[in-house]
Tab-separated table of C-alpha atoms in Angstrom:
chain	number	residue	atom	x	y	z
U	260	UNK	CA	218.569	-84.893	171.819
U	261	UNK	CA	217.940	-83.016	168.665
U	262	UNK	CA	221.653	-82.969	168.112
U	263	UNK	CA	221.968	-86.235	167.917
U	264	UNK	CA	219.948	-86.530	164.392
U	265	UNK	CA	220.948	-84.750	161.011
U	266	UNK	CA	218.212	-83.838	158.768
U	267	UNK	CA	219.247	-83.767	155.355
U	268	UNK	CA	217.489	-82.020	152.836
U	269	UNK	CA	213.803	-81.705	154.874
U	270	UNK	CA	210.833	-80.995	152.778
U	271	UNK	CA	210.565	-76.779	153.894
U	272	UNK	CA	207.003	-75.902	154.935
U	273	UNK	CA	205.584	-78.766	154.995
U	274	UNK	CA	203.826	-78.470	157.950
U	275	UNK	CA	203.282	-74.814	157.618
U	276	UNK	CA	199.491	-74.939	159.246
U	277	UNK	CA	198.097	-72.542	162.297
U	278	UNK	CA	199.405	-74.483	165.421
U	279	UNK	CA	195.315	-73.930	166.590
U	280	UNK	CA	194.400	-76.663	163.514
U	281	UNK	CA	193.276	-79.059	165.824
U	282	UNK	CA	192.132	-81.615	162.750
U	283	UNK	CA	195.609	-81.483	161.059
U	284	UNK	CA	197.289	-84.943	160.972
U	285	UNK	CA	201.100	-86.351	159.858
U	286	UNK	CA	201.235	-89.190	158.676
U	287	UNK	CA	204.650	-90.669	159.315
U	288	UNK	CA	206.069	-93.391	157.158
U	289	UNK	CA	209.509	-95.412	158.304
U	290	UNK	CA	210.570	-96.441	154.609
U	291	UNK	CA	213.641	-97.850	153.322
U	292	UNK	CA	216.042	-95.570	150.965
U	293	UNK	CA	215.764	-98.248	148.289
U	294	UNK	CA	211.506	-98.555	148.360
U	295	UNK	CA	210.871	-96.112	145.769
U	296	UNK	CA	207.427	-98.392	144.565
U	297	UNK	CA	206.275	-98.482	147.514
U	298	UNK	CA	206.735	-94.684	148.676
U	299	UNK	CA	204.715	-93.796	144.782
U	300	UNK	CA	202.216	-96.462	146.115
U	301	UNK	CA	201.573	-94.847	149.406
U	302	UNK	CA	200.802	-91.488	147.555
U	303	UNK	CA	198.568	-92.859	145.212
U	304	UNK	CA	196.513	-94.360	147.476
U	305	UNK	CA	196.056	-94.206	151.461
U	306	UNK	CA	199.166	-91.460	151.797
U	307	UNK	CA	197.357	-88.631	149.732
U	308	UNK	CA	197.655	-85.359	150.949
U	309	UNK	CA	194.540	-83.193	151.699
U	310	UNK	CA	190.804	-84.031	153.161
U	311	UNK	CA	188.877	-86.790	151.621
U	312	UNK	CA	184.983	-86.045	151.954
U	313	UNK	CA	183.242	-85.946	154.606
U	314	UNK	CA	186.132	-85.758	156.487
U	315	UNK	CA	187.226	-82.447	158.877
U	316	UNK	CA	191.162	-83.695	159.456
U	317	UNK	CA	193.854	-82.546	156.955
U	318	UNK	CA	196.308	-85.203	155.881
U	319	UNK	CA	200.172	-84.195	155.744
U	320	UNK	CA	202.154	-87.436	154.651
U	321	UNK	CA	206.201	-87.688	155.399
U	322	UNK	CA	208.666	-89.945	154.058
U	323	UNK	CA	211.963	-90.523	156.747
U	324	UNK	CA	214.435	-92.886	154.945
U	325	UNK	CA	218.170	-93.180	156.239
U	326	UNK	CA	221.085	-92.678	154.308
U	327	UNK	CA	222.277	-95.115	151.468
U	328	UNK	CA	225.143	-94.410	149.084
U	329	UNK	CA	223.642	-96.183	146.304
U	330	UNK	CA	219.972	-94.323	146.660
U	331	UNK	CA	221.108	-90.733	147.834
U	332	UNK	CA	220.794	-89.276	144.777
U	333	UNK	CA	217.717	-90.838	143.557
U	334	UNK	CA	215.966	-89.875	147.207
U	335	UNK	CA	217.205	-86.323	146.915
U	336	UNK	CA	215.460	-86.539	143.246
U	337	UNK	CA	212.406	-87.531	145.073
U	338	UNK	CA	212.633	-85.089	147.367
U	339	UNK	CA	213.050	-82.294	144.739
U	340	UNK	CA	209.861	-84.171	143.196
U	341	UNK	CA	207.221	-84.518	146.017
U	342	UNK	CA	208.744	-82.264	148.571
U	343	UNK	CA	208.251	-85.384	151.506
U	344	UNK	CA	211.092	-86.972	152.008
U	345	UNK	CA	213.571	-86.464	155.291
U	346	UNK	CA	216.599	-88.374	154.953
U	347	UNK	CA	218.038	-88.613	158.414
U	348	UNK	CA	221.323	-89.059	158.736
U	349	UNK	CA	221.939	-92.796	160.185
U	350	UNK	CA	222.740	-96.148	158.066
U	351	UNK	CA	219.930	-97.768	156.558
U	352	UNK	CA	220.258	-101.272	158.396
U	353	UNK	CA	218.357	-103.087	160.998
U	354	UNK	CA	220.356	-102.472	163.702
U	355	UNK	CA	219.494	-98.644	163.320
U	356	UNK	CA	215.827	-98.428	162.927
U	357	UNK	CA	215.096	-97.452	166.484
U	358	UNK	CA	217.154	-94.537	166.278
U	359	UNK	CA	215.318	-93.647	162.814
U	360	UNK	CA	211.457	-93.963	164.477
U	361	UNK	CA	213.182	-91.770	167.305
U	362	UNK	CA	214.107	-89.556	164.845
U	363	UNK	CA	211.130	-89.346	162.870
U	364	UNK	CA	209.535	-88.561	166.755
U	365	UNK	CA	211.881	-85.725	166.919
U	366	UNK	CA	211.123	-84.539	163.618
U	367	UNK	CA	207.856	-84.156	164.449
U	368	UNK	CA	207.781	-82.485	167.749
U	369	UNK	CA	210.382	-79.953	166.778
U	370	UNK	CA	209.363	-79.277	163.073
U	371	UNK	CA	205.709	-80.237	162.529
U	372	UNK	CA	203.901	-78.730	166.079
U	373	UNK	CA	201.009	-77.910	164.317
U	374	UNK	CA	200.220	-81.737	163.770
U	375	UNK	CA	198.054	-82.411	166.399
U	376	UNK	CA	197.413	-86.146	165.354
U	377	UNK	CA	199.894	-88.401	164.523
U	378	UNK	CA	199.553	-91.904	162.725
U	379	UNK	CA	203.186	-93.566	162.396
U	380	UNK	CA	202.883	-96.895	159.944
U	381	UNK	CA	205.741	-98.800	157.722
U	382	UNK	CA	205.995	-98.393	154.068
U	383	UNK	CA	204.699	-102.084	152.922
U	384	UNK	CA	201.571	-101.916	154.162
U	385	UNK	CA	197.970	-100.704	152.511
U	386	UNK	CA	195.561	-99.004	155.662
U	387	UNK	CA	191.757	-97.749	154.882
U	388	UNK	CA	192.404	-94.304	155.601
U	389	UNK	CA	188.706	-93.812	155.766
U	390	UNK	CA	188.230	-96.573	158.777
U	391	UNK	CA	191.315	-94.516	160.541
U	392	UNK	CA	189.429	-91.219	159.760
U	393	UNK	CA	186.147	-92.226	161.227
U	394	UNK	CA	187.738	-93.451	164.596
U	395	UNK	CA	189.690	-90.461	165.219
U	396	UNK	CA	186.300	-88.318	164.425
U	397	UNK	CA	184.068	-90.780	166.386
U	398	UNK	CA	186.105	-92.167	168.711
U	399	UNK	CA	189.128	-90.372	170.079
U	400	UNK	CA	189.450	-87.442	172.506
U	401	UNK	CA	193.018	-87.301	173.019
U	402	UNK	CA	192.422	-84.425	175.669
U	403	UNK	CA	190.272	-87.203	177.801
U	404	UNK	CA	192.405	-90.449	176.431
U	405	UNK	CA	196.102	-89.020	175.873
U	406	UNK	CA	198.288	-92.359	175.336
U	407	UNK	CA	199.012	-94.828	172.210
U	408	UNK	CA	196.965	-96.639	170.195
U	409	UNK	CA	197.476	-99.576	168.467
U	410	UNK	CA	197.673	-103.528	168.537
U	411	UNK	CA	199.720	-104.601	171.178
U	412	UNK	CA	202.061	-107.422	172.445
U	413	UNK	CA	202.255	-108.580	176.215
U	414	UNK	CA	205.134	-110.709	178.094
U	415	UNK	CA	207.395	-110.630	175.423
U	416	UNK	CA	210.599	-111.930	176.067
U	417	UNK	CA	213.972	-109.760	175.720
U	418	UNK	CA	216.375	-112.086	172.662
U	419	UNK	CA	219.851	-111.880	174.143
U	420	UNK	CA	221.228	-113.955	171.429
U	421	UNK	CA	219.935	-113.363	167.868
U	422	UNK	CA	218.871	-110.946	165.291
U	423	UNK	CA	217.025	-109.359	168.236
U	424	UNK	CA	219.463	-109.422	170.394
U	425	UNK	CA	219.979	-107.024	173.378
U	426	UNK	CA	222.477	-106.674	175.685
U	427	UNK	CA	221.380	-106.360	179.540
U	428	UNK	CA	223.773	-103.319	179.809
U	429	UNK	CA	220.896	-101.930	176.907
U	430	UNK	CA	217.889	-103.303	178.759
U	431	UNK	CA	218.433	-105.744	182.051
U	432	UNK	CA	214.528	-106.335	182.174
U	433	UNK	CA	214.040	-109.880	180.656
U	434	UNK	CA	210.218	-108.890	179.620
U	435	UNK	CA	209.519	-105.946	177.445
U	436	UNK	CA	206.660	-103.588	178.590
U	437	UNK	CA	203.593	-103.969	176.397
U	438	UNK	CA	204.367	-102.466	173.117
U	439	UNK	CA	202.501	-101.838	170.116
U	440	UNK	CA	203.044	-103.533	166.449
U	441	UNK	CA	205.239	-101.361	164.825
U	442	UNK	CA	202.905	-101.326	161.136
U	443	UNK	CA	200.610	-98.865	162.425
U	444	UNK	CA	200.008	-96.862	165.696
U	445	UNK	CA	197.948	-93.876	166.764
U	446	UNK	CA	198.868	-91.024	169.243
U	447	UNK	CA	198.568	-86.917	169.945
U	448	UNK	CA	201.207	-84.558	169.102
U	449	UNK	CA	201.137	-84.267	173.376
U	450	UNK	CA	202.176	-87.941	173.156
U	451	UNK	CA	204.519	-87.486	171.070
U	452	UNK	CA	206.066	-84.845	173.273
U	453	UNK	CA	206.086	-86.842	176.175
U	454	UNK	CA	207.787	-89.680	174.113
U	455	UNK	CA	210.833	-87.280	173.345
U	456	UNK	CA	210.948	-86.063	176.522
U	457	UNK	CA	211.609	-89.548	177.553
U	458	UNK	CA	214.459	-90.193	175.380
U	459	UNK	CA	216.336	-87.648	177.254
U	460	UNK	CA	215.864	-90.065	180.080
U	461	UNK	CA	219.717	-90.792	181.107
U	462	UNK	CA	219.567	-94.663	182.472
U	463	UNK	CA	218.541	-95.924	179.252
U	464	UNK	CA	220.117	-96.967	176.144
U	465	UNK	CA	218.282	-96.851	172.242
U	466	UNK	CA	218.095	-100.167	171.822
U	467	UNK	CA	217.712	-101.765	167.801
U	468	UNK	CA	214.158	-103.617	168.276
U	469	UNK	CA	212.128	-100.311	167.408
U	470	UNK	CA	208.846	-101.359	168.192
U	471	UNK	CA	209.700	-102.090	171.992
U	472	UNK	CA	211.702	-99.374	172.761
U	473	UNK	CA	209.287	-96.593	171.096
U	474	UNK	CA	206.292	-98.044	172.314
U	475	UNK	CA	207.140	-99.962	175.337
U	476	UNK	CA	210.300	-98.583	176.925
U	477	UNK	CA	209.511	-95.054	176.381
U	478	UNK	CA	206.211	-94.798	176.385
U	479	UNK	CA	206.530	-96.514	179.909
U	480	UNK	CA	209.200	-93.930	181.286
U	481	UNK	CA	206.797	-91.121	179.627
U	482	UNK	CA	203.615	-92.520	182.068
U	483	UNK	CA	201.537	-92.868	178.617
U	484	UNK	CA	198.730	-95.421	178.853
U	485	UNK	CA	197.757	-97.648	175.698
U	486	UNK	CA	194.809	-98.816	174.111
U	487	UNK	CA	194.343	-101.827	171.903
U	488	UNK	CA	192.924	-101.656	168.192
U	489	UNK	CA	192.056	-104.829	169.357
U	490	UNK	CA	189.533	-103.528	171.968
U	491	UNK	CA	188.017	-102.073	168.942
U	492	UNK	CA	187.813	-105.483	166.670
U	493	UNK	CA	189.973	-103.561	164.466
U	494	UNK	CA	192.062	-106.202	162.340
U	495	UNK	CA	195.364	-106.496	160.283
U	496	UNK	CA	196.488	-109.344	158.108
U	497	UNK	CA	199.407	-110.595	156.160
U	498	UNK	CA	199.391	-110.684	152.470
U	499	UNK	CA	199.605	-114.397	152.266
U	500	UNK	CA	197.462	-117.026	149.816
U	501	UNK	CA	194.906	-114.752	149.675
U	502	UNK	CA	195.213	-111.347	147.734
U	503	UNK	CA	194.316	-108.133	150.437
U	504	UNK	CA	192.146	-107.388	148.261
U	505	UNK	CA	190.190	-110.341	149.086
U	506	UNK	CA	190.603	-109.568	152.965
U	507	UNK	CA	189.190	-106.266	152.670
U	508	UNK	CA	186.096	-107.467	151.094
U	509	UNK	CA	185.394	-109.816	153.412
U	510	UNK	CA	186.114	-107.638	156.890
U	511	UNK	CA	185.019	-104.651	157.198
U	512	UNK	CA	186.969	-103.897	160.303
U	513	UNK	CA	190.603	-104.366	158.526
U	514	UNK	CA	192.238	-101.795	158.928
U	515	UNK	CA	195.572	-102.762	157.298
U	516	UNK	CA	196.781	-105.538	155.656
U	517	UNK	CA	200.616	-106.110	154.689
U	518	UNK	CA	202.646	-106.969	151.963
U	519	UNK	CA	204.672	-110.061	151.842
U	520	UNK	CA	207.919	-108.256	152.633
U	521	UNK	CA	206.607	-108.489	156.808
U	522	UNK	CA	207.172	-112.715	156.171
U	523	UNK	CA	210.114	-112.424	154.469
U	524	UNK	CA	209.284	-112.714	150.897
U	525	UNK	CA	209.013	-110.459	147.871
U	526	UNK	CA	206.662	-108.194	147.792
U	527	UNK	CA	205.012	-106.151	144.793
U	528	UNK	CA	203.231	-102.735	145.828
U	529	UNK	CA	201.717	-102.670	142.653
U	530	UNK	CA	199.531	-104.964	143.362
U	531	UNK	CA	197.997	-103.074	146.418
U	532	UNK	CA	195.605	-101.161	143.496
U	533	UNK	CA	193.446	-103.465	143.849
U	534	UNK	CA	192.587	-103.288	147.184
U	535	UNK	CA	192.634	-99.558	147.186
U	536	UNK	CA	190.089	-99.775	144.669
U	537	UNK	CA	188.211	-102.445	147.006
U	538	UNK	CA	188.211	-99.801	150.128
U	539	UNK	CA	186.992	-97.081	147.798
U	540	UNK	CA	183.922	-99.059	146.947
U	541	UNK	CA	183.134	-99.814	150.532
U	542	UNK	CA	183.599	-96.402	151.844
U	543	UNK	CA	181.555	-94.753	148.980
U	544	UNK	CA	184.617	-92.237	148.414
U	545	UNK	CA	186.959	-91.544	146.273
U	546	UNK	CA	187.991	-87.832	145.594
U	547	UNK	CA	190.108	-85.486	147.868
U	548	UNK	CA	188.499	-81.947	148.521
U	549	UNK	CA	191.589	-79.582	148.864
């Protein structure tokens, strides 16, 4: 499976931690080659490497972008730069972004095993790092409740005819298993294992809708249970009318709230300062203790 994937230009050490660090934790971001903003955003705010305060789990955050002819050269920059970028070697278009979350799973299994926690989320969105933080610490035991965690869809219908569209050669179920909402999700680095073991799986194809086949197909064929943020009253949102700013102040359980880019309009990461600055005050922290 590994061969499948070309790694170009990986960050070198970055995960270079004991493998007995049991409060070490990757944080992997799918980002376009092109979202430059919102990559500087991420590492300004929620994506900052280190321990916050009162906090026992070391942050390790990773970029995996896929190739683009026009970027390349400004993403190997980058790389140069922050030292967290893998560029995998697969086109950056829709129909591909399964095979880069595999990828990214790979990436992590074979190259980062000291990660025992892993928290996969896209690049548009702004998460209180500090909410995550305090339900790993509080209320996660991975060796009692190995599985997936995140906000889940049910009954969903496989698209044979559209942008979603899969064949039934790819997937002749016509309802996905439950699968998690791809803008943030929680699991072990035993999950994440188990997950790659799965791809190896030989009566399956990699189908294009990411979310599904990552967290639904092959967390299925890898017998990994899942457990809803929902459960937990945790809450996400859409940058819409109202600034997230303006969500975050009034829920305390948000735990992330997108950018306008997940509705298909323009979004500005710049403007996710604000509510950084909002989860600060809330949390009563604000300083990283290396």
């Amino acid at each position: 499976m590994l061969s499948r994937f070309t790694f170009i230009n990986p960050p070198e050490s970055i995960c270079n931690y004991p493998n007995d660090t049991e409060q070490f934790m990757i944080i992997v971001v799918l980002s376009r080659a092109i979202n430059f903003d919102y990559r500087h955003v991420i590492r300004a705010t929620w994506g900052r490497n280190g321990k916050y305060k009162k906090s026992k789990i070391h942050i390790q955050t990773v970029f995996f972008v896929g190739t683009d002819d026009h970027a390349q050269a400004a993403v190997r920059d980058e790389q140069v730069l922050f030292h967290d970028v893998v560029e995998v070697g697969i086109p950056e278009n829709y129909p591909f972004v399964a095979h880069k979350e595999l990828a990214s799973l790979l990436w992590t299994r074979y190259y980062c095993p000291s990660a025992r926690i892993v928290f996969r989320a896209d690049d548009d969105i702004l998460l209180d790092i500090f909410l995550l933080l305090e339900y790993i610490e509080q209320g996660v035991d991975f060796r009692k409740k190995d599985g997936l965690y995140g906000w889940f869809r049910f009954n969903n219908t496989v698209h044979r005819a559209d942008k979603w569209a899969v064949t039934k050669l790819e997937y002749s179920s016509t309802i996905y298993p439950p699968y998690t909402f791809g803008i943030g999700y929680l699991f072990s680095n035993v999950s994440c294992q188990r997950l790659v073991d799965a791809a190896n799986h030989p009566n399956h194809e990699i189908i294009r809708i990411g979310d599904a086949y990552i967290t639904g197909i092959l967390r299925e064929l890898a017998n990994l249970p899942y457990y809803d943020f929902d459960d937990l009253q945790y809450a996400y949102t859409f940058y819409a009318e109202i600034p997230c700013e303006e969500y975050f102040e009034n829920n305390l359980d948000l735990l992330i709230c997108m950018s306008k880019l997940h509705i298909g309009l323009r979004g500005d990461p710049y403007q996710f300062y604000d509510a950084w600055d909002v989860i600060l005050e809330r949390n009563n922290l604000s300083l990283l203790t290396i």
